[in-house]
């Protein structure tokens, strides 16, 4: 049964779009707030060549919420393999064309959403072109979203602070309004420093979250990420978010407690990643903790089971005392 619960999901990358597939089965009042700081791959090229905002994460979210023929859905994510268009997805190019004929990027996203029959609303968090930089423990500054996760210095030289240039870019009006009216606000899942936190550095977003009466949920990643969260526990993830926002931003933290298959542990370890350990005592000092089997293995990649995750989020939104331990 579809409810009228108003859910705002904040993030970017694969994590956000995956979760949206589950949430749209429960409510059509979904607002996805998406980072536009990506500067690598197809998005980076389009940013450089056309002066537009990064379309990739937005396109993923539109695709996840679109009610279109499956063939059209595949086309939106189709990526050219050869020629001058190599590396570009058709959806990114579609958004680029719409951006050329629109007064702002969020207007282009609205047109894109309308044409693809999106359930809910997708907003870029800002219309301003932003660049991320990360301050490391040794004092060095890593500039550019695509460079932050590949500095390969290991956990002993972790990220202390994330910054955005220009400072305090203006949020898209619809983002603030959606946060003010939300019943549930979800942070993550997704890359901590390159998908989630960048949204919190946009002017007005943190204040709107703080003032909102919504149930605020943080969905922690299942695996750590090289260059960003090596050796991070669940509480380390939450502490990083609080450093860039305010203490108590999450009422509830959701974490996976399913065992990772040994073969995948070995595979991810070769990429300097491991399962995020649940340090319950430290998490419970800051928020309620909900643990559950949220693991989905697809093509040797670990993802959240979007169906279980969405059910958990929706139930928590109506009953904050509920704990999913299945």
mmCIF file with all atom_site columns, C-alpha atoms in Angstrom, residues 61-242:
data_model
loop_
_atom_site.group_PDB
_atom_site.id
_atom_site.type_symbol
_atom_site.label_atom_id
_atom_site.label_alt_id
_atom_site.label_comp_id
_atom_site.label_asym_id
_atom_site.label_entity_id
_atom_site.label_seq_id
_atom_site.pdbx_PDB_ins_code
_atom_site.Cartn_x
_atom_site.Cartn_y
_atom_site.Cartn_z
_atom_site.occupancy
_atom_site.B_iso_or_equiv
_atom_site.pdbx_formal_charge
_atom_site.auth_seq_id
_atom_site.auth_comp_id
_atom_site.auth_asym_id
_atom_site.auth_atom_id
_atom_site.pdbx_PDB_model_num
ATOM 1   C CA . UNK A 1 61  ? 18.306 9.044  -9.202  1.00 0.00 ? 61  UNK A CA 1
ATOM 2   C CA . UNK A 1 62  ? 15.951 9.990  -12.030 1.00 0.00 ? 62  UNK A CA 1
ATOM 3   C CA . UNK A 1 63  ? 16.459 6.539  -13.524 1.00 0.00 ? 63  UNK A CA 1
ATOM 4   C CA . UNK A 1 64  ? 15.695 4.888  -10.161 1.00 0.00 ? 64  UNK A CA 1
ATOM 5   C CA . UNK A 1 65  ? 12.439 6.827  -9.717  1.00 0.00 ? 65  UNK A CA 1
ATOM 6   C CA . UNK A 1 66  ? 11.341 6.802  -13.366 1.00 0.00 ? 66  UNK A CA 1
ATOM 7   C CA . UNK A 1 67  ? 8.178  4.940  -14.320 1.00 0.00 ? 67  UNK A CA 1
ATOM 8   C CA . UNK A 1 68  ? 9.183  4.158  -17.881 1.00 0.00 ? 68  UNK A CA 1
ATOM 9   C CA . UNK A 1 69  ? 9.425  1.155  -20.148 1.00 0.00 ? 69  UNK A CA 1
ATOM 10  C CA . UNK A 1 70  ? 12.361 -1.033 -19.023 1.00 0.00 ? 70  UNK A CA 1
ATOM 11  C CA . UNK A 1 71  ? 14.022 -0.508 -22.396 1.00 0.00 ? 71  UNK A CA 1
ATOM 12  C CA . UNK A 1 72  ? 13.953 3.259  -21.877 1.00 0.00 ? 72  UNK A CA 1
ATOM 13  C CA . UNK A 1 73  ? 15.371 2.767  -18.410 1.00 0.00 ? 73  UNK A CA 1
ATOM 14  C CA . UNK A 1 74  ? 18.277 0.825  -19.881 1.00 0.00 ? 74  UNK A CA 1
ATOM 15  C CA . UNK A 1 75  ? 18.823 3.533  -22.487 1.00 0.00 ? 75  UNK A CA 1
ATOM 16  C CA . UNK A 1 76  ? 19.105 6.242  -19.829 1.00 0.00 ? 76  UNK A CA 1
ATOM 17  C CA . UNK A 1 77  ? 22.003 4.332  -18.302 1.00 0.00 ? 77  UNK A CA 1
ATOM 18  C CA . UNK A 1 78  ? 23.524 3.155  -21.592 1.00 0.00 ? 78  UNK A CA 1
ATOM 19  C CA . UNK A 1 79  ? 27.188 4.114  -21.788 1.00 0.00 ? 79  UNK A CA 1
ATOM 20  C CA . UNK A 1 80  ? 29.002 4.478  -25.103 1.00 0.00 ? 80  UNK A CA 1
ATOM 21  C CA . UNK A 1 81  ? 32.068 2.282  -25.390 1.00 0.00 ? 81  UNK A CA 1
ATOM 22  C CA . UNK A 1 82  ? 33.786 3.698  -28.456 1.00 0.00 ? 82  UNK A CA 1
ATOM 23  C CA . UNK A 1 83  ? 34.388 6.877  -30.434 1.00 0.00 ? 83  UNK A CA 1
ATOM 24  C CA . UNK A 1 84  ? 34.256 10.470 -29.248 1.00 0.00 ? 84  UNK A CA 1
ATOM 25  C CA . UNK A 1 85  ? 31.307 9.644  -26.965 1.00 0.00 ? 85  UNK A CA 1
ATOM 26  C CA . UNK A 1 86  ? 33.209 6.877  -25.163 1.00 0.00 ? 86  UNK A CA 1
ATOM 27  C CA . UNK A 1 87  ? 32.433 6.910  -21.440 1.00 0.00 ? 87  UNK A CA 1
ATOM 28  C CA . UNK A 1 88  ? 29.341 9.095  -21.720 1.00 0.00 ? 88  UNK A CA 1
ATOM 29  C CA . UNK A 1 89  ? 25.936 7.765  -20.736 1.00 0.00 ? 89  UNK A CA 1
ATOM 30  C CA . UNK A 1 90  ? 22.937 8.649  -22.876 1.00 0.00 ? 90  UNK A CA 1
ATOM 31  C CA . UNK A 1 91  ? 21.147 10.008 -19.812 1.00 0.00 ? 91  UNK A CA 1
ATOM 32  C CA . UNK A 1 92  ? 24.004 12.406 -19.097 1.00 0.00 ? 92  UNK A CA 1
ATOM 33  C CA . UNK A 1 93  ? 23.911 13.682 -22.684 1.00 0.00 ? 93  UNK A CA 1
ATOM 34  C CA . UNK A 1 94  ? 20.129 14.035 -22.505 1.00 0.00 ? 94  UNK A CA 1
ATOM 35  C CA . UNK A 1 95  ? 20.496 16.145 -19.365 1.00 0.00 ? 95  UNK A CA 1
ATOM 36  C CA . UNK A 1 96  ? 23.243 18.185 -21.013 1.00 0.00 ? 96  UNK A CA 1
ATOM 37  C CA . UNK A 1 97  ? 20.917 19.024 -23.914 1.00 0.00 ? 97  UNK A CA 1
ATOM 38  C CA . UNK A 1 98  ? 18.122 20.000 -21.544 1.00 0.00 ? 98  UNK A CA 1
ATOM 39  C CA . UNK A 1 99  ? 20.545 22.141 -19.560 1.00 0.00 ? 99  UNK A CA 1
ATOM 40  C CA . UNK A 1 100 ? 21.463 24.055 -22.720 1.00 0.00 ? 100 UNK A CA 1
ATOM 41  C CA . UNK A 1 101 ? 17.791 24.982 -23.189 1.00 0.00 ? 101 UNK A CA 1
ATOM 42  C CA . UNK A 1 102 ? 17.012 25.788 -19.538 1.00 0.00 ? 102 UNK A CA 1
ATOM 43  C CA . UNK A 1 103 ? 17.635 28.766 -17.292 1.00 0.00 ? 103 UNK A CA 1
ATOM 44  C CA . UNK A 1 104 ? 19.148 26.628 -14.515 1.00 0.00 ? 104 UNK A CA 1
ATOM 45  C CA . UNK A 1 105 ? 20.257 23.074 -13.865 1.00 0.00 ? 105 UNK A CA 1
ATOM 46  C CA . UNK A 1 106 ? 17.349 22.336 -11.523 1.00 0.00 ? 106 UNK A CA 1
ATOM 47  C CA . UNK A 1 107 ? 14.963 23.423 -14.291 1.00 0.00 ? 107 UNK A CA 1
ATOM 48  C CA . UNK A 1 108 ? 16.683 20.977 -16.647 1.00 0.00 ? 108 UNK A CA 1
ATOM 49  C CA . UNK A 1 109 ? 16.288 18.236 -14.028 1.00 0.00 ? 109 UNK A CA 1
ATOM 50  C CA . UNK A 1 110 ? 12.566 19.053 -13.712 1.00 0.00 ? 110 UNK A CA 1
ATOM 51  C CA . UNK A 1 111 ? 12.140 18.663 -17.479 1.00 0.00 ? 111 UNK A CA 1
ATOM 52  C CA . UNK A 1 112 ? 14.137 15.425 -17.439 1.00 0.00 ? 112 UNK A CA 1
ATOM 53  C CA . UNK A 1 113 ? 12.009 14.099 -14.569 1.00 0.00 ? 113 UNK A CA 1
ATOM 54  C CA . UNK A 1 114 ? 8.786  15.011 -16.366 1.00 0.00 ? 114 UNK A CA 1
ATOM 55  C CA . UNK A 1 115 ? 9.850  13.307 -19.575 1.00 0.00 ? 115 UNK A CA 1
ATOM 56  C CA . UNK A 1 116 ? 10.799 10.112 -17.749 1.00 0.00 ? 116 UNK A CA 1
ATOM 57  C CA . UNK A 1 117 ? 7.724  9.989  -15.517 1.00 0.00 ? 117 UNK A CA 1
ATOM 58  C CA . UNK A 1 118 ? 9.547  10.255 -12.215 1.00 0.00 ? 118 UNK A CA 1
ATOM 59  C CA . UNK A 1 119 ? 7.743  9.233  -9.036  1.00 0.00 ? 119 UNK A CA 1
ATOM 60  C CA . UNK A 1 120 ? 8.483  12.070 -6.623  1.00 0.00 ? 120 UNK A CA 1
ATOM 61  C CA . UNK A 1 121 ? 11.012 14.855 -7.175  1.00 0.00 ? 121 UNK A CA 1
ATOM 62  C CA . UNK A 1 122 ? 14.742 15.014 -7.845  1.00 0.00 ? 122 UNK A CA 1
ATOM 63  C CA . UNK A 1 123 ? 16.691 18.162 -6.960  1.00 0.00 ? 123 UNK A CA 1
ATOM 64  C CA . UNK A 1 124 ? 20.332 19.036 -7.420  1.00 0.00 ? 124 UNK A CA 1
ATOM 65  C CA . UNK A 1 125 ? 21.282 20.415 -4.012  1.00 0.00 ? 125 UNK A CA 1
ATOM 66  C CA . UNK A 1 126 ? 22.549 23.648 -5.587  1.00 0.00 ? 126 UNK A CA 1
ATOM 67  C CA . UNK A 1 127 ? 22.684 25.364 -8.970  1.00 0.00 ? 127 UNK A CA 1
ATOM 68  C CA . UNK A 1 128 ? 26.220 26.590 -8.303  1.00 0.00 ? 128 UNK A CA 1
ATOM 69  C CA . UNK A 1 129 ? 29.304 24.885 -9.692  1.00 0.00 ? 129 UNK A CA 1
ATOM 70  C CA . UNK A 1 130 ? 31.152 23.604 -6.648  1.00 0.00 ? 130 UNK A CA 1
ATOM 71  C CA . UNK A 1 131 ? 34.556 22.017 -6.112  1.00 0.00 ? 131 UNK A CA 1
ATOM 72  C CA . UNK A 1 132 ? 35.325 19.768 -3.157  1.00 0.00 ? 132 UNK A CA 1
ATOM 73  C CA . UNK A 1 133 ? 38.570 19.687 -1.217  1.00 0.00 ? 133 UNK A CA 1
ATOM 74  C CA . UNK A 1 134 ? 39.589 17.502 1.704   1.00 0.00 ? 134 UNK A CA 1
ATOM 75  C CA . UNK A 1 135 ? 42.021 18.408 4.478   1.00 0.00 ? 135 UNK A CA 1
ATOM 76  C CA . UNK A 1 136 ? 44.087 15.399 5.574   1.00 0.00 ? 136 UNK A CA 1
ATOM 77  C CA . UNK A 1 137 ? 45.567 14.731 8.990   1.00 0.00 ? 137 UNK A CA 1
ATOM 78  C CA . UNK A 1 138 ? 49.062 15.663 7.799   1.00 0.00 ? 138 UNK A CA 1
ATOM 79  C CA . UNK A 1 139 ? 47.805 19.075 6.670   1.00 0.00 ? 139 UNK A CA 1
ATOM 80  C CA . UNK A 1 140 ? 47.723 18.383 2.948   1.00 0.00 ? 140 UNK A CA 1
ATOM 81  C CA . UNK A 1 141 ? 44.746 19.471 0.870   1.00 0.00 ? 141 UNK A CA 1
ATOM 82  C CA . UNK A 1 142 ? 43.293 17.160 -1.759  1.00 0.00 ? 142 UNK A CA 1
ATOM 83  C CA . UNK A 1 143 ? 41.325 19.124 -4.358  1.00 0.00 ? 143 UNK A CA 1
ATOM 84  C CA . UNK A 1 144 ? 38.596 17.700 -6.564  1.00 0.00 ? 144 UNK A CA 1
ATOM 85  C CA . UNK A 1 145 ? 35.946 15.079 -5.798  1.00 0.00 ? 145 UNK A CA 1
ATOM 86  C CA . UNK A 1 146 ? 37.550 12.501 -8.078  1.00 0.00 ? 146 UNK A CA 1
ATOM 87  C CA . UNK A 1 147 ? 40.888 12.779 -6.237  1.00 0.00 ? 147 UNK A CA 1
ATOM 88  C CA . UNK A 1 148 ? 39.613 12.527 -2.671  1.00 0.00 ? 148 UNK A CA 1
ATOM 89  C CA . UNK A 1 149 ? 39.072 8.790  -2.637  1.00 0.00 ? 149 UNK A CA 1
ATOM 90  C CA . UNK A 1 150 ? 42.325 7.889  -4.365  1.00 0.00 ? 150 UNK A CA 1
ATOM 91  C CA . UNK A 1 151 ? 45.042 9.545  -2.295  1.00 0.00 ? 151 UNK A CA 1
ATOM 92  C CA . UNK A 1 152 ? 46.119 6.074  -1.087  1.00 0.00 ? 152 UNK A CA 1
ATOM 93  C CA . UNK A 1 153 ? 47.692 7.204  2.150   1.00 0.00 ? 153 UNK A CA 1
ATOM 94  C CA . UNK A 1 154 ? 45.750 4.729  4.256   1.00 0.00 ? 154 UNK A CA 1
ATOM 95  C CA . UNK A 1 155 ? 43.855 5.181  7.512   1.00 0.00 ? 155 UNK A CA 1
ATOM 96  C CA . UNK A 1 156 ? 46.793 6.874  9.283   1.00 0.00 ? 156 UNK A CA 1
ATOM 97  C CA . UNK A 1 157 ? 46.307 9.951  7.125   1.00 0.00 ? 157 UNK A CA 1
ATOM 98  C CA . UNK A 1 158 ? 42.559 10.255 7.083   1.00 0.00 ? 158 UNK A CA 1
ATOM 99  C CA . UNK A 1 159 ? 40.254 13.106 6.188   1.00 0.00 ? 159 UNK A CA 1
ATOM 100 C CA . UNK A 1 160 ? 39.819 15.738 8.888   1.00 0.00 ? 160 UNK A CA 1
ATOM 101 C CA . UNK A 1 161 ? 37.573 18.195 7.102   1.00 0.00 ? 161 UNK A CA 1
ATOM 102 C CA . UNK A 1 162 ? 35.719 18.531 3.827   1.00 0.00 ? 162 UNK A CA 1
ATOM 103 C CA . UNK A 1 163 ? 35.345 21.948 2.221   1.00 0.00 ? 163 UNK A CA 1
ATOM 104 C CA . UNK A 1 164 ? 33.535 23.348 -0.775  1.00 0.00 ? 164 UNK A CA 1
ATOM 105 C CA . UNK A 1 165 ? 34.424 26.212 -3.098  1.00 0.00 ? 165 UNK A CA 1
ATOM 106 C CA . UNK A 1 166 ? 32.661 28.591 -3.253  1.00 0.00 ? 166 UNK A CA 1
ATOM 107 C CA . UNK A 1 167 ? 31.870 28.482 0.462   1.00 0.00 ? 167 UNK A CA 1
ATOM 108 C CA . UNK A 1 168 ? 28.214 28.131 1.382   1.00 0.00 ? 168 UNK A CA 1
ATOM 109 C CA . UNK A 1 169 ? 26.719 27.803 -2.104  1.00 0.00 ? 169 UNK A CA 1
ATOM 110 C CA . UNK A 1 170 ? 23.004 28.609 -2.195  1.00 0.00 ? 170 UNK A CA 1
ATOM 111 C CA . UNK A 1 171 ? 20.620 25.686 -1.963  1.00 0.00 ? 171 UNK A CA 1
ATOM 112 C CA . UNK A 1 172 ? 17.910 25.154 -4.553  1.00 0.00 ? 172 UNK A CA 1
ATOM 113 C CA . UNK A 1 173 ? 14.677 26.558 -3.065  1.00 0.00 ? 173 UNK A CA 1
ATOM 114 C CA . UNK A 1 174 ? 12.803 23.287 -3.430  1.00 0.00 ? 174 UNK A CA 1
ATOM 115 C CA . UNK A 1 175 ? 15.396 21.496 -1.304  1.00 0.00 ? 175 UNK A CA 1
ATOM 116 C CA . UNK A 1 176 ? 14.798 23.676 1.745   1.00 0.00 ? 176 UNK A CA 1
ATOM 117 C CA . UNK A 1 177 ? 11.018 23.513 1.361   1.00 0.00 ? 177 UNK A CA 1
ATOM 118 C CA . UNK A 1 178 ? 11.093 19.724 1.095   1.00 0.00 ? 178 UNK A CA 1
ATOM 119 C CA . UNK A 1 179 ? 13.222 19.414 4.245   1.00 0.00 ? 179 UNK A CA 1
ATOM 120 C CA . UNK A 1 180 ? 10.851 21.693 6.160   1.00 0.00 ? 180 UNK A CA 1
ATOM 121 C CA . UNK A 1 181 ? 7.827  19.558 5.250   1.00 0.00 ? 181 UNK A CA 1
ATOM 122 C CA . UNK A 1 182 ? 9.438  16.114 5.516   1.00 0.00 ? 182 UNK A CA 1
ATOM 123 C CA . UNK A 1 183 ? 8.189  13.301 7.730   1.00 0.00 ? 183 UNK A CA 1
ATOM 124 C CA . UNK A 1 184 ? 11.420 11.358 7.287   1.00 0.00 ? 184 UNK A CA 1
ATOM 125 C CA . UNK A 1 185 ? 14.874 12.646 6.329   1.00 0.00 ? 185 UNK A CA 1
ATOM 126 C CA . UNK A 1 186 ? 17.408 10.018 5.268   1.00 0.00 ? 186 UNK A CA 1
ATOM 127 C CA . UNK A 1 187 ? 21.160 10.588 4.982   1.00 0.00 ? 187 UNK A CA 1
ATOM 128 C CA . UNK A 1 188 ? 22.922 7.965  2.897   1.00 0.00 ? 188 UNK A CA 1
ATOM 129 C CA . UNK A 1 189 ? 23.799 5.335  2.064   1.00 0.00 ? 189 UNK A CA 1
ATOM 130 C CA . UNK A 1 190 ? 26.692 6.416  -0.115  1.00 0.00 ? 190 UNK A CA 1
ATOM 131 C CA . UNK A 1 191 ? 30.286 7.626  -0.050  1.00 0.00 ? 191 UNK A CA 1
ATOM 132 C CA . UNK A 1 192 ? 30.648 9.575  3.177   1.00 0.00 ? 192 UNK A CA 1
ATOM 133 C CA . UNK A 1 193 ? 32.886 12.410 2.003   1.00 0.00 ? 193 UNK A CA 1
ATOM 134 C CA . UNK A 1 194 ? 31.934 12.593 -1.668  1.00 0.00 ? 194 UNK A CA 1
ATOM 135 C CA . UNK A 1 195 ? 28.201 11.823 -1.717  1.00 0.00 ? 195 UNK A CA 1
ATOM 136 C CA . UNK A 1 196 ? 26.650 12.657 1.659   1.00 0.00 ? 196 UNK A CA 1
ATOM 137 C CA . UNK A 1 197 ? 28.639 15.403 3.392   1.00 0.00 ? 197 UNK A CA 1
ATOM 138 C CA . UNK A 1 198 ? 28.914 17.674 0.302   1.00 0.00 ? 198 UNK A CA 1
ATOM 139 C CA . UNK A 1 199 ? 25.160 18.270 0.552   1.00 0.00 ? 199 UNK A CA 1
ATOM 140 C CA . UNK A 1 200 ? 25.557 19.427 4.152   1.00 0.00 ? 200 UNK A CA 1
ATOM 141 C CA . UNK A 1 201 ? 28.014 22.148 3.084   1.00 0.00 ? 201 UNK A CA 1
ATOM 142 C CA . UNK A 1 202 ? 25.364 23.894 0.981   1.00 0.00 ? 202 UNK A CA 1
ATOM 143 C CA . UNK A 1 203 ? 23.969 26.954 2.739   1.00 0.00 ? 203 UNK A CA 1
ATOM 144 C CA . UNK A 1 204 ? 20.670 26.350 4.501   1.00 0.00 ? 204 UNK A CA 1
ATOM 145 C CA . UNK A 1 205 ? 20.599 22.564 4.300   1.00 0.00 ? 205 UNK A CA 1
ATOM 146 C CA . UNK A 1 206 ? 21.843 21.817 7.830   1.00 0.00 ? 206 UNK A CA 1
ATOM 147 C CA . UNK A 1 207 ? 19.638 24.517 9.365   1.00 0.00 ? 207 UNK A CA 1
ATOM 148 C CA . UNK A 1 208 ? 16.606 23.100 7.570   1.00 0.00 ? 208 UNK A CA 1
ATOM 149 C CA . UNK A 1 209 ? 17.394 19.586 8.802   1.00 0.00 ? 209 UNK A CA 1
ATOM 150 C CA . UNK A 1 210 ? 17.845 20.834 12.356  1.00 0.00 ? 210 UNK A CA 1
ATOM 151 C CA . UNK A 1 211 ? 14.549 22.754 12.354  1.00 0.00 ? 211 UNK A CA 1
ATOM 152 C CA . UNK A 1 212 ? 12.579 19.963 10.750  1.00 0.00 ? 212 UNK A CA 1
ATOM 153 C CA . UNK A 1 213 ? 10.283 17.800 12.865  1.00 0.00 ? 213 UNK A CA 1
ATOM 154 C CA . UNK A 1 214 ? 11.044 14.801 10.669  1.00 0.00 ? 214 UNK A CA 1
ATOM 155 C CA . UNK A 1 215 ? 12.499 11.545 11.931  1.00 0.00 ? 215 UNK A CA 1
ATOM 156 C CA . UNK A 1 216 ? 16.161 11.794 10.895  1.00 0.00 ? 216 UNK A CA 1
ATOM 157 C CA . UNK A 1 217 ? 17.873 8.574  9.839   1.00 0.00 ? 217 UNK A CA 1
ATOM 158 C CA . UNK A 1 218 ? 21.446 7.843  8.824   1.00 0.00 ? 218 UNK A CA 1
ATOM 159 C CA . UNK A 1 219 ? 22.001 4.667  6.777   1.00 0.00 ? 219 UNK A CA 1
ATOM 160 C CA . UNK A 1 220 ? 25.592 3.584  7.263   1.00 0.00 ? 220 UNK A CA 1
ATOM 161 C CA . UNK A 1 221 ? 27.549 1.959  4.456   1.00 0.00 ? 221 UNK A CA 1
ATOM 162 C CA . UNK A 1 222 ? 28.085 -1.781 4.640   1.00 0.00 ? 222 UNK A CA 1
ATOM 163 C CA . UNK A 1 223 ? 31.722 -1.571 3.540   1.00 0.00 ? 223 UNK A CA 1
ATOM 164 C CA . UNK A 1 224 ? 34.427 1.001  4.206   1.00 0.00 ? 224 UNK A CA 1
ATOM 165 C CA . UNK A 1 225 ? 35.906 2.911  1.286   1.00 0.00 ? 225 UNK A CA 1
ATOM 166 C CA . UNK A 1 226 ? 39.561 3.310  0.364   1.00 0.00 ? 226 UNK A CA 1
ATOM 167 C CA . UNK A 1 227 ? 40.792 6.880  0.679   1.00 0.00 ? 227 UNK A CA 1
ATOM 168 C CA . UNK A 1 228 ? 37.691 7.977  2.568   1.00 0.00 ? 228 UNK A CA 1
ATOM 169 C CA . UNK A 1 229 ? 36.699 5.705  5.435   1.00 0.00 ? 229 UNK A CA 1
ATOM 170 C CA . UNK A 1 230 ? 39.382 3.048  5.869   1.00 0.00 ? 230 UNK A CA 1
ATOM 171 C CA . UNK A 1 231 ? 39.006 1.382  9.288   1.00 0.00 ? 231 UNK A CA 1
ATOM 172 C CA . UNK A 1 232 ? 35.949 3.534  10.105  1.00 0.00 ? 232 UNK A CA 1
ATOM 173 C CA . UNK A 1 233 ? 33.362 2.079  12.470  1.00 0.00 ? 233 UNK A CA 1
ATOM 174 C CA . UNK A 1 234 ? 29.686 3.024  12.348  1.00 0.00 ? 234 UNK A CA 1
ATOM 175 C CA . UNK A 1 235 ? 30.221 5.671  15.030  1.00 0.00 ? 235 UNK A CA 1
ATOM 176 C CA . UNK A 1 236 ? 33.174 7.097  13.065  1.00 0.00 ? 236 UNK A CA 1
ATOM 177 C CA . UNK A 1 237 ? 30.864 7.621  10.084  1.00 0.00 ? 237 UNK A CA 1
ATOM 178 C CA . UNK A 1 238 ? 28.300 9.367  12.260  1.00 0.00 ? 238 UNK A CA 1
ATOM 179 C CA . UNK A 1 239 ? 30.948 11.502 13.987  1.00 0.00 ? 239 UNK A CA 1
ATOM 180 C CA . UNK A 1 240 ? 32.226 12.721 10.589  1.00 0.00 ? 240 UNK A CA 1
ATOM 181 C CA . UNK A 1 241 ? 28.719 13.778 9.606   1.00 0.00 ? 241 UNK A CA 1
ATOM 182 C CA . UNK A 1 242 ? 28.269 15.583 12.918  1.00 0.00 ? 242 UNK A CA 1
#
